[in-house]
Coordinates of C-alpha atoms and ligand atoms in Angstrom, one line a residue:
X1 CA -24.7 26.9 4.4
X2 CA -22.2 28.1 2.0
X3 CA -22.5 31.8 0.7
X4 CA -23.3 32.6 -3.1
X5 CA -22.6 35.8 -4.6
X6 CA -25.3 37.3 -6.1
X7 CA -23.8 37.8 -10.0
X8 CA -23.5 33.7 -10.2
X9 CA -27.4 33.2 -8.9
X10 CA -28.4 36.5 -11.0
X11 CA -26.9 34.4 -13.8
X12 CA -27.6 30.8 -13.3
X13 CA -29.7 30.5 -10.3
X14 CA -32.0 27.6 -11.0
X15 CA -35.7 27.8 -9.5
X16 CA -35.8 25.3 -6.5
X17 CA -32.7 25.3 -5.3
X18 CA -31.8 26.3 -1.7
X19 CA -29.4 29.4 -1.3
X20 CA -27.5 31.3 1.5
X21 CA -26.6 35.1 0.3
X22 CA -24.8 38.1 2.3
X23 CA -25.3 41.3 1.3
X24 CA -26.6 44.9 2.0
X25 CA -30.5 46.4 1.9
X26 CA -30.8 48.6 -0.7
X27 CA -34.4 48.7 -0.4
X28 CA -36.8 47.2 2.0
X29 CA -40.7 48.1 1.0
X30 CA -44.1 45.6 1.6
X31 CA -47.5 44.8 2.5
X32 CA -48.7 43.9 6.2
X33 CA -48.0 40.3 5.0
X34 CA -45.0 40.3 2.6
X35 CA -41.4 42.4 2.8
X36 CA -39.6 42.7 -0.3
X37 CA -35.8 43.1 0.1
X38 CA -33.3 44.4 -2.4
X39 CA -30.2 43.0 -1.4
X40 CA -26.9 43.5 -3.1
X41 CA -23.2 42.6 -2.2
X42 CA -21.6 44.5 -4.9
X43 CA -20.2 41.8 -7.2
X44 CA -22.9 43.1 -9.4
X45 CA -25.0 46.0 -10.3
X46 CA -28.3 44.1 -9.8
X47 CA -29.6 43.3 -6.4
X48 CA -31.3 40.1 -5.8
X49 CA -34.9 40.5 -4.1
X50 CA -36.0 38.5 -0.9
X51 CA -39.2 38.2 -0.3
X52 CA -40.2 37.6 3.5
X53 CA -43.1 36.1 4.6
X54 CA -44.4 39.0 7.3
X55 CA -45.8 36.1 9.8
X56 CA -43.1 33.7 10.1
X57 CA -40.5 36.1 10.9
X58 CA -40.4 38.4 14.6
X59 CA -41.6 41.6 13.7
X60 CA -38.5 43.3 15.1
X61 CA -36.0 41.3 13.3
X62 CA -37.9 43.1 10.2
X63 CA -38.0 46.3 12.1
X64 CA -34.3 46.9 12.1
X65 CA -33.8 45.7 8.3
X66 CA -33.2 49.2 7.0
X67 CA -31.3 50.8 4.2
X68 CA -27.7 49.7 4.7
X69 CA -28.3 47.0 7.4
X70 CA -26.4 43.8 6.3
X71 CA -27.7 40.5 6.7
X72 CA -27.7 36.9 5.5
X73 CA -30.6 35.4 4.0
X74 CA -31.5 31.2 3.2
X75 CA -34.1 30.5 1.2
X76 CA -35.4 28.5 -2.1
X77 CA -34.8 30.3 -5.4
X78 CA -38.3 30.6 -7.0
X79 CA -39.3 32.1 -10.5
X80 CA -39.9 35.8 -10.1
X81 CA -42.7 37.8 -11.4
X82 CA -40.9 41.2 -11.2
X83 CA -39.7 42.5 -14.4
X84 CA -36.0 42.2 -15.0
X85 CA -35.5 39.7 -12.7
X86 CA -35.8 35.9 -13.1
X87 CA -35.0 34.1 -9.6
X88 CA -35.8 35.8 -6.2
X89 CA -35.2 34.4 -2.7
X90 CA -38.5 33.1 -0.9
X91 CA -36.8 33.3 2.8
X92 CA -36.8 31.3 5.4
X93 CA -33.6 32.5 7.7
X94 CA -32.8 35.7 8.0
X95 CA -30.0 36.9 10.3
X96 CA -29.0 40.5 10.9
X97 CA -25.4 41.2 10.5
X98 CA -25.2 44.6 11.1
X99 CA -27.8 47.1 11.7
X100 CA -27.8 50.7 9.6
X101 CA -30.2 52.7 12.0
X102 CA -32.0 54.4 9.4
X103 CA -32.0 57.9 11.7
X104 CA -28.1 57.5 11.8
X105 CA -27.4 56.2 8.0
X106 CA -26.6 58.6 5.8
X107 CA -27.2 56.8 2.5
X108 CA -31.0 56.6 1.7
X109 CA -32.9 55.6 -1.5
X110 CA -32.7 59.2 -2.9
X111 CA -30.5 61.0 -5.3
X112 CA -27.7 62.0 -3.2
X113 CA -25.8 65.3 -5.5
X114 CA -22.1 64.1 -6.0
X115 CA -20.7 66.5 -3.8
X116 CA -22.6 64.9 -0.5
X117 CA -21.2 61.5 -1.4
X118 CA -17.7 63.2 -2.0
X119 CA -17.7 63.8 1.5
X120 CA -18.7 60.2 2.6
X121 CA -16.6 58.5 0.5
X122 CA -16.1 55.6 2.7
X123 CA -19.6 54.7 2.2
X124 CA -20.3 55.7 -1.4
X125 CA -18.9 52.6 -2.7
X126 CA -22.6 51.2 -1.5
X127 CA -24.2 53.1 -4.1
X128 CA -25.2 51.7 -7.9
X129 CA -23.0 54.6 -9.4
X130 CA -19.8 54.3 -7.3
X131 CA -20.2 50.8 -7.4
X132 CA -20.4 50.5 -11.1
X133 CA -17.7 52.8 -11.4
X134 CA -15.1 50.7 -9.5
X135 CA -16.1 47.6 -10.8
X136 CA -15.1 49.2 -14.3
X137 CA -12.1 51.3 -13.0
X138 CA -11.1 47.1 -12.2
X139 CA -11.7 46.2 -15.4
X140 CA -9.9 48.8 -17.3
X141 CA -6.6 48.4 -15.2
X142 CA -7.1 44.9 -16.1
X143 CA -7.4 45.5 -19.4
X144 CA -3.9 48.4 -19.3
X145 CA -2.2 45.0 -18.0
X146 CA -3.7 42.8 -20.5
X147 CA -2.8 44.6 -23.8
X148 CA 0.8 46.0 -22.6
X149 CA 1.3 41.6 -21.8
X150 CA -0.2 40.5 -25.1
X151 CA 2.1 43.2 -26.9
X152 CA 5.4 42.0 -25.3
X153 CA 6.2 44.4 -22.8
X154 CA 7.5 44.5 -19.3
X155 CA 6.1 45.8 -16.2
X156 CA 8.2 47.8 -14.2
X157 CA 7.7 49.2 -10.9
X158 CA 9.5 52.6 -10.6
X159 CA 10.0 54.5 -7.5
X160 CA 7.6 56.7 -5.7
X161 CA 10.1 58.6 -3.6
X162 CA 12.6 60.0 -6.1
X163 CA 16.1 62.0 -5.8
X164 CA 15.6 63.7 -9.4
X165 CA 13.6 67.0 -9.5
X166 CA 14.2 66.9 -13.5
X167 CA 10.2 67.4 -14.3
X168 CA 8.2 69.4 -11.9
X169 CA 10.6 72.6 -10.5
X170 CA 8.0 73.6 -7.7
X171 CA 5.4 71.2 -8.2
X172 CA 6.8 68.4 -5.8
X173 CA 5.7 66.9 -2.4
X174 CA 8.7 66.6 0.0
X175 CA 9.6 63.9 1.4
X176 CA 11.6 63.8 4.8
X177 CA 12.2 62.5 7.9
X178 CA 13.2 65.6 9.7
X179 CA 11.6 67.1 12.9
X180 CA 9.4 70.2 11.4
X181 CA 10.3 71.7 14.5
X182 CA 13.9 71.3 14.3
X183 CA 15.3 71.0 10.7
X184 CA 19.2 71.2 10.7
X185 CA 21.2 73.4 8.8
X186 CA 24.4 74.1 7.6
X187 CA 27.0 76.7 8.0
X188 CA 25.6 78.7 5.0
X189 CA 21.7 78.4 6.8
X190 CA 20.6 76.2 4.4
X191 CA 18.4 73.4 5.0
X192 CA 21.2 70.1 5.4
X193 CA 19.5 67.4 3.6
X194 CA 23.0 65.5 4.2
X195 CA 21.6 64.8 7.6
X196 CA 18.2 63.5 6.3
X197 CA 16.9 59.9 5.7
X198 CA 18.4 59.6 2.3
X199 CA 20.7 62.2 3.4
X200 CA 19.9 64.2 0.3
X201 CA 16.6 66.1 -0.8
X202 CA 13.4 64.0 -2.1
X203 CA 10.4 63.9 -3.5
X204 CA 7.4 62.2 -4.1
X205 CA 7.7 61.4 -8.0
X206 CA 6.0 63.4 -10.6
X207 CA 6.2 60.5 -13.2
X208 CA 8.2 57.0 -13.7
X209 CA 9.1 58.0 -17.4
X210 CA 13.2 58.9 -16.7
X211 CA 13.6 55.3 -15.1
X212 CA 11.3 53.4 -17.1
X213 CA 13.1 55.0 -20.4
X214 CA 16.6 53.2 -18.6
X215 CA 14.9 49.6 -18.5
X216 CA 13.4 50.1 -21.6
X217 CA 17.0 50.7 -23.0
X218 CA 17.9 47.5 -22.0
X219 CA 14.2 45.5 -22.4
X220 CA 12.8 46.9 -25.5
X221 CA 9.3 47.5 -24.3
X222 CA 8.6 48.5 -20.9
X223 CA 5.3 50.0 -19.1
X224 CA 5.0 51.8 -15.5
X225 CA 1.3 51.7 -13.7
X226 CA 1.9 53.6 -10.6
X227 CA 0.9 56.7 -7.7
X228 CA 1.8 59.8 -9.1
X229 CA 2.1 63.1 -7.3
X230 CA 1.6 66.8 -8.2
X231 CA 1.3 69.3 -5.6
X232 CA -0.1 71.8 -8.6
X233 CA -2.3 73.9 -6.8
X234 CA -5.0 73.4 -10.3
X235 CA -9.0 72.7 -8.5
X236 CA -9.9 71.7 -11.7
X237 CA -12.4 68.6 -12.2
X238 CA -9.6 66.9 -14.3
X239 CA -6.1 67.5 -12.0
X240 CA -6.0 65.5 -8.7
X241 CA -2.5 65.4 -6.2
X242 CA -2.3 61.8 -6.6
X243 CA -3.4 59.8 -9.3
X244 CA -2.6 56.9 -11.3
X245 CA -0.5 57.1 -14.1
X246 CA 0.5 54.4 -17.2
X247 CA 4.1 55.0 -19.1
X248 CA 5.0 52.7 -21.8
X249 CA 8.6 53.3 -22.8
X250 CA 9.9 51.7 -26.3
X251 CA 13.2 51.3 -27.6
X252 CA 13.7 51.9 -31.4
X253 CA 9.9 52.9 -32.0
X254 CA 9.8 56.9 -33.2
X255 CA 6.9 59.4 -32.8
X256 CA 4.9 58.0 -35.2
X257 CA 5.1 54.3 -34.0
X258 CA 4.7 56.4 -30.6
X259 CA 1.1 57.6 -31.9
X260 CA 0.0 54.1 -33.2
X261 CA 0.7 52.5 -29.9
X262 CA -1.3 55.5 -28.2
X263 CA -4.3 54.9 -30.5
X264 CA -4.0 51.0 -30.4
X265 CA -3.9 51.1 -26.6
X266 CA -6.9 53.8 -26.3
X267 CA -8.9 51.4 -28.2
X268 CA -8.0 48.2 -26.6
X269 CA -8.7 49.0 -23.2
X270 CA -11.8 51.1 -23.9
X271 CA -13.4 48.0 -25.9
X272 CA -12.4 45.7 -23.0
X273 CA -14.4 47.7 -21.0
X274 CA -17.4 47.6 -23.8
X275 CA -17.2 44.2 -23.6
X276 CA -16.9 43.1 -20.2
X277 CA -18.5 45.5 -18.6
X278 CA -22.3 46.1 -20.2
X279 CA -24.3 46.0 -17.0
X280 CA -22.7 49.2 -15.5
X281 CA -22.1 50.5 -18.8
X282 CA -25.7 50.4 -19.5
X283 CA -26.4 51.9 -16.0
X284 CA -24.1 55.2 -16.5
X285 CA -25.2 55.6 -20.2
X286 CA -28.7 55.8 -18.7
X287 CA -27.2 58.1 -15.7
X288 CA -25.2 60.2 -18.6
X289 CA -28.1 60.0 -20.4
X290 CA -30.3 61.8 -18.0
X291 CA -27.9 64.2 -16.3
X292 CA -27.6 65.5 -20.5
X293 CA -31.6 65.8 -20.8
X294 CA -31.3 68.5 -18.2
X295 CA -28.7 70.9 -19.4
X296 CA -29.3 73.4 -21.6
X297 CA -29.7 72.1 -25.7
X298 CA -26.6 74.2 -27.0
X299 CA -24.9 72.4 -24.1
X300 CA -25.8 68.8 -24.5
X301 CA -23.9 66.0 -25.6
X302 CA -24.7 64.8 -29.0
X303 CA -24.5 61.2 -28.9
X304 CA -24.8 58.6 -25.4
X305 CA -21.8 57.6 -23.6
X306 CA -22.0 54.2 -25.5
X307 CA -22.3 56.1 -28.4
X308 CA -18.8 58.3 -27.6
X309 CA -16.9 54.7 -26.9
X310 CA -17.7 53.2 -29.7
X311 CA -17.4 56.0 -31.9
X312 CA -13.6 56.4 -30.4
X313 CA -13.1 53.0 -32.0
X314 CA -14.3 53.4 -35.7
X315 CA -12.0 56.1 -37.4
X316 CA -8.4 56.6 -37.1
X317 CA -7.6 59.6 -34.7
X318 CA -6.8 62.8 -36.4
X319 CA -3.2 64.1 -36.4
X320 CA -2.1 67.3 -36.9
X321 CA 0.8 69.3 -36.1
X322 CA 1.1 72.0 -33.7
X323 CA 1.3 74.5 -36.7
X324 CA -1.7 73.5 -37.9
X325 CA -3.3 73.4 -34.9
X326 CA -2.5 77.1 -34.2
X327 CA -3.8 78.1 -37.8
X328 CA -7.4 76.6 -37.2
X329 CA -7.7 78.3 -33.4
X330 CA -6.3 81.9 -34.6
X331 CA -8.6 81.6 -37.6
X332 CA -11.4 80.0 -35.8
X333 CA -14.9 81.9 -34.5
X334 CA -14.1 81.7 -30.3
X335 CA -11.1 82.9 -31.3
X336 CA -12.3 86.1 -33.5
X337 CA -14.8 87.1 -31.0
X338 CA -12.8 86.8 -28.2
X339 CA -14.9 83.7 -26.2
X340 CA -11.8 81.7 -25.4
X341 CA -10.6 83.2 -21.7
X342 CA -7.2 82.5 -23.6
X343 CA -6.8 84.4 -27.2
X344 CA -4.6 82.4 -29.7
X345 CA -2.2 85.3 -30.9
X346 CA 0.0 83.3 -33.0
X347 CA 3.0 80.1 -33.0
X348 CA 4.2 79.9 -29.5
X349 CA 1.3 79.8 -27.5
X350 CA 0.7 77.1 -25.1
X351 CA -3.1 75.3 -25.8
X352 CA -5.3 75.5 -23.1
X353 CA -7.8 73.2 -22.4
X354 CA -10.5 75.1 -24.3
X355 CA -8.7 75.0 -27.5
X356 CA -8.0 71.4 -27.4
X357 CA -11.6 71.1 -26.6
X358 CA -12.6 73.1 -29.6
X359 CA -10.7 71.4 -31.9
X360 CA -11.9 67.7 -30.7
X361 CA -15.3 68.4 -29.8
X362 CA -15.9 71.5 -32.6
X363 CA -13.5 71.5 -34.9
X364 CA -12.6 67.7 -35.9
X365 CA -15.6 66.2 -33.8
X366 CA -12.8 63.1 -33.4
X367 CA -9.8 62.4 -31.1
X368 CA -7.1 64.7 -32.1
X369 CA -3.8 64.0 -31.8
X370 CA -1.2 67.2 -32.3
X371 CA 2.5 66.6 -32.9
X372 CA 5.7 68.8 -33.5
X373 CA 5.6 71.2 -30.8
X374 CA 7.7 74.4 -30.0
X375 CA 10.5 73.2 -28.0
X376 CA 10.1 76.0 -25.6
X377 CA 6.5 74.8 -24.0
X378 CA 7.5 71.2 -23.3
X379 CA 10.1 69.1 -21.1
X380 CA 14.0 68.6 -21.8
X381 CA 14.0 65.1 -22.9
X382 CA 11.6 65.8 -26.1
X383 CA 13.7 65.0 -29.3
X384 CA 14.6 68.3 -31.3
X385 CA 13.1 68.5 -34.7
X386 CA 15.5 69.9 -37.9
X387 CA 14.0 72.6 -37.6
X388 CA 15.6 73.7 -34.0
X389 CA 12.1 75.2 -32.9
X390 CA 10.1 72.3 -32.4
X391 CA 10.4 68.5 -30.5
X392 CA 8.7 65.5 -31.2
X393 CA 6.5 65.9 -28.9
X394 CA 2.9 64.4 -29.0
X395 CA -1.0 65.1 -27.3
X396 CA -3.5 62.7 -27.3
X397 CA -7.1 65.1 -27.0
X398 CA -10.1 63.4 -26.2
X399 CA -13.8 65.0 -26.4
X400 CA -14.9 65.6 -22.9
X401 CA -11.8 65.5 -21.5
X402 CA -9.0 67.3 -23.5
X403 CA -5.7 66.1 -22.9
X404 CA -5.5 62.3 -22.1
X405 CA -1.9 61.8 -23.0
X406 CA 1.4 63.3 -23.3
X407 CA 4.4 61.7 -24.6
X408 CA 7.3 62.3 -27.4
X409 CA 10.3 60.7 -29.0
X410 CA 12.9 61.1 -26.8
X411 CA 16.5 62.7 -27.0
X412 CA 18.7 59.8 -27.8
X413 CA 21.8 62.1 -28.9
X414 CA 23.9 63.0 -26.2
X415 CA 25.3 66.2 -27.1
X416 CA 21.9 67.8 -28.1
X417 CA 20.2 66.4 -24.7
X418 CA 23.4 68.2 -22.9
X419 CA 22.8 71.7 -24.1
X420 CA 19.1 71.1 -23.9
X421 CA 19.7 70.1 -20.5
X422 CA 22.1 73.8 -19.6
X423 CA 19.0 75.9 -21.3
X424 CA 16.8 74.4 -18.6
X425 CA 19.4 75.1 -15.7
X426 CA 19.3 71.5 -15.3
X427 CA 22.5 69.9 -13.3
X428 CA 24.2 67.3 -15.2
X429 CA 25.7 66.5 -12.0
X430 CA 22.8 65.1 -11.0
X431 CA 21.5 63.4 -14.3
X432 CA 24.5 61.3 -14.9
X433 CA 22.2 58.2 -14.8
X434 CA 20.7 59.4 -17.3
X435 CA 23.0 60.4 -19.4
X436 CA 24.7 57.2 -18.9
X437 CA 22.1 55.6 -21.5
X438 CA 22.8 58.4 -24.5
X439 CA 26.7 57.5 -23.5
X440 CA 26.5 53.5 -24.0
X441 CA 24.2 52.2 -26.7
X442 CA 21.9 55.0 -27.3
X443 CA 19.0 54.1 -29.3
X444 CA 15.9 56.7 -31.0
X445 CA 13.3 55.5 -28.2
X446 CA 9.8 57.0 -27.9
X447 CA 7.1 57.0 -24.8
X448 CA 3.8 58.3 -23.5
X449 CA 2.2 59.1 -20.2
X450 CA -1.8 58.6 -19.9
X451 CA -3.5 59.5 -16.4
X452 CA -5.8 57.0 -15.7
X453 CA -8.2 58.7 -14.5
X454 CA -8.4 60.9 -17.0
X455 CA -9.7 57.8 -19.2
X456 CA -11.7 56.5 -16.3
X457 CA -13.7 60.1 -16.8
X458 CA -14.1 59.2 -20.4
X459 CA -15.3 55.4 -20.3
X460 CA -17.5 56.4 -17.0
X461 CA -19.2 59.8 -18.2
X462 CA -18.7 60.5 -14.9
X463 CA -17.4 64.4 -15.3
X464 CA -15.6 65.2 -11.7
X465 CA -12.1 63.2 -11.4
X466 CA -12.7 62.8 -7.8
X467 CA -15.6 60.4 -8.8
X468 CA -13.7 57.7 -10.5
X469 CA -10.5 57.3 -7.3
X470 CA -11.7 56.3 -4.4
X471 CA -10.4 58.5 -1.9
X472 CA -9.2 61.9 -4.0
X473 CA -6.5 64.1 -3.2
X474 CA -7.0 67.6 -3.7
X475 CA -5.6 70.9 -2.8
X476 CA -7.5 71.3 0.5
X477 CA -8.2 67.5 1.0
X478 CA -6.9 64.1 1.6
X479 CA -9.5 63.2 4.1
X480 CA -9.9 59.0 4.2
Ligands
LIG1 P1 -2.4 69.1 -18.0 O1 -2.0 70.1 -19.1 O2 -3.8 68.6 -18.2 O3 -2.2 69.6 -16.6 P2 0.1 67.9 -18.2 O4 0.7 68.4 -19.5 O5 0.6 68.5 -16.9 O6 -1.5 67.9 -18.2 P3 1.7 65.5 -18.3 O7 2.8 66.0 -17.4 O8 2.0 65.3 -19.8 O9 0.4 66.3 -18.1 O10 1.2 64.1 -17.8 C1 0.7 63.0 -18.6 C2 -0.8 62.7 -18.4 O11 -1.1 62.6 -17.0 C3 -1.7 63.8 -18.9 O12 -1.9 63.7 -20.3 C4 -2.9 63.6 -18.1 O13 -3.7 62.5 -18.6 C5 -2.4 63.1 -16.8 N1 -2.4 64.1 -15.7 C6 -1.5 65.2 -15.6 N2 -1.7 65.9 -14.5 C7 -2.7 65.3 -13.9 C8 -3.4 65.6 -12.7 N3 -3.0 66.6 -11.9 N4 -4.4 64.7 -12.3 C9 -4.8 63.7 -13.1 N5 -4.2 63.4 -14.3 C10 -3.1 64.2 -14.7
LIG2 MG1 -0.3 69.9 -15.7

């Protein structure tokens, strides 16, 4: 018989009808005469039960249906008298597919603390929260796709391994092909990258923005979705080595089209995921809900995770300027008494994550986004105000999380971007691409990049960015 997935008979299984589902014990418990099976196979959050006739089944064939075992089950659909349910599975084949020896299996019908399942992470995707969690990390990548097609632009797939170390002096993974053992050199001693694969020096990329800014010079509206690397050594629960990253790139479109796209986007994918996704959402509000009733009050969150989501999509964020910014923080109480670990002295200073969270979370109590900031604390390529001190530059802050996007209005004047490019010791030499779109048909163009699992964090509740990838990359790790 044909195999159903369990979301299609959860959803319109009709009483009577016979069935064939595959899946994995969750749960096994009974009486001497009846087992009752929770069996899932993940294309939902709700397991289906089977209820097994003790007598007409041998008794070690039910024996070594444990936790984890996978099996497939035939059986009529009949009305069920368990709450929240309304078909189970009266069975009358069962076969074992795979036994989970319940001595052995490491996943049992307990809490397990995040950090145990960290370490089996090829088997938490058989738990309700990991499950639900990549079911919507699916969803919202669907739904980056869907609003970047509906709004006209153009995927492009830029290169992982990358010649240009423009962004990320020191914070790049090499790439080579070289014996470690035996790395040639030159006649000065230095390392001869001639004689490498590329036969020069590379790296894994730090971000697609430089070659998705030359297709969108050419396209109008472009977006990148891709690995990005960052051998930072930051053990923080929002910085991971490898993560996923989403650049749209727009010709003509200035910092303040920049920031509407960066709100519009925010809100589209996060109410795709509100409404496609209200089983599991449901699931980790409760989760969220319960993992908040324990902390201390001054500490708890003030509203559900449902609550944060759709709150994100009533008001307009709030935008500041950096200058502003600075004036509520020095000014501000954690400030005064010294509580940040980082004390706002005055313009200049670069925000760390506790100010941006003080301003969303305490200050605003909305997503914040700051603009205009000193050209000295951000990249080259960020457009020079008239003032000559600050670029238009742009953070997207989100509670919970901080910053959630980066981006600015890129330097589209030639000359400017050249002497910005010497106060950063950066070769032209090795920029000429680039430069090449300032010298033919430059246009003001304007971008962003948003980590996606930095959103993931914020649509999951889920507070550790190693919970919402499936195999993390940290300093220290990249077991899987
Ligand atoms: P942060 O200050 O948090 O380290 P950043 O300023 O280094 O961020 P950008 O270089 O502007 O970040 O990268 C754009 C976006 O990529 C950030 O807004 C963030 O969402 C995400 N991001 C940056 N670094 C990481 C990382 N190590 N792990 C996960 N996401 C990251
Ligand atoms: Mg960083």
């Amino acid at each position: 018989m044909k195999r159903v997935e369990i979301i299609k008979l959860l959803e319109a299984g009709e009483v009577g009808a016979t069935v064939c589902v595959k899946g994995w014990v969750r749960t096994k418990r009974g009486s001497k005469n009846v087992a009752f099976i929770a069996l899932n196979d993940g294309t939902c959050l709700n397991s289906i039960q089977v209820v097994a006739d003790v007598d007409q089944f041998a008794e070690d064939d039910l024996r070594r249906i444990t936790t984890g075992a996978s099996i497939s089950v035939s059986g009529e659909l009949a009305a069920s008298k368990g709450a929240g349910q309304k078909v189970e599975i009266v069975a009358e084949q069962l076969e074992i597919l795979g036994e989970a020896p319940a001595d052995e299996y490491p996943l049992q019908p307990k809490k397990h603390s995040m950090e145990f399942l960290r370490d089996i992470a090829h088997l938490r995707f058989r738990t309700n929260t990991f499950s639900a969690v990549f079911r919507i990390r699916h969803a919202l990548s669907f739904s980056v796709h869907e609003f970047f097609n509906k709004n006209g632009f153009y995927h492009i797939h830029t290169p992982i391994i990358t010649g240009s170390d423009a962004e990320g002096a020191g914070e790049m993974f090499k790439v080579t092909n070289f014996d470690l053992n035996n790395i040639p050199r030159n006649e000065e001693g230095a390392i001869d990258f001639r004689q490498d694969f590329f036969e020069s020096e590379t790296n894994l990329t730090v971000s697609g923005q430089l070659e998705a800014e030359l297709a969108a010079l050419a396209l109008s509206k472009v977006y990148t979705f891709g690995p990005t690397f960052r051998a930072e050594n930051s053990n923080t629960s929002r910085h991971l080595a490898e993560f996923w990253m989403i650049e749209p790139e727009v010709a003509f479109a200035d910092l303040a089209e920049n920031m509407d796209l960066a709100q519009d986007f925010l809100r589209y994918t996060i109410n795709y995921v509100l409404e496609n996704c209200k089983e599991d959402l449901n699931f980790l509000n409760r989760r969220f809900e319960e993992i908040e009733s324990k902390k201390p009050k001054n500490e708890r969150s003030d509203s559900g995770l449902i609550e944060k989501l759709e709150y994100v999509l009533r008001d307009d964020f709030k935008r500041i300027t950096y200058s502003e910014a600075i004036d509520i923080l020095r000014n501000c109480k954690p400030n005064k008494k010294k509580k940040f670990n980082y004390i706002i002295e005055g313009w200049g200073a670069d925000l760390q994550s506790e100010h941006e969270r003080y301003l969303v979370e305490k200050h605003f109590k909305s997503p914040v986004i700051i603009y205009d900031y000193p050209a000295d604390i951000k990249a080259f390529y960020m457009r020079q105000n008239d003032d000559n001190q600050t670029v238009a530059a742009m953070d997207v802050l989100f509670p919970g999380i901080g910053e959630i996007i980066g981006g600015s209005q890129r330097e589209e004047r030639l000359d400017v971007l050249k002497k910005k490019m010497a106060d950063f010791n950066i070769p032209e030499d090795e920029m000429q691409w680039y430069l090449d779109t300032r010298r033919f048909g430059t246009v003001p163009h304007s971008g962003f990049g948003l980590g996606f699992e930095r959103l993931m964090l914020f649509v999951t509740g889920m507070t550790n960015i190693r919970d919402v990838i499936a195999f993390p990359r940290t300093p220290g790790n990249a077991k899987f």
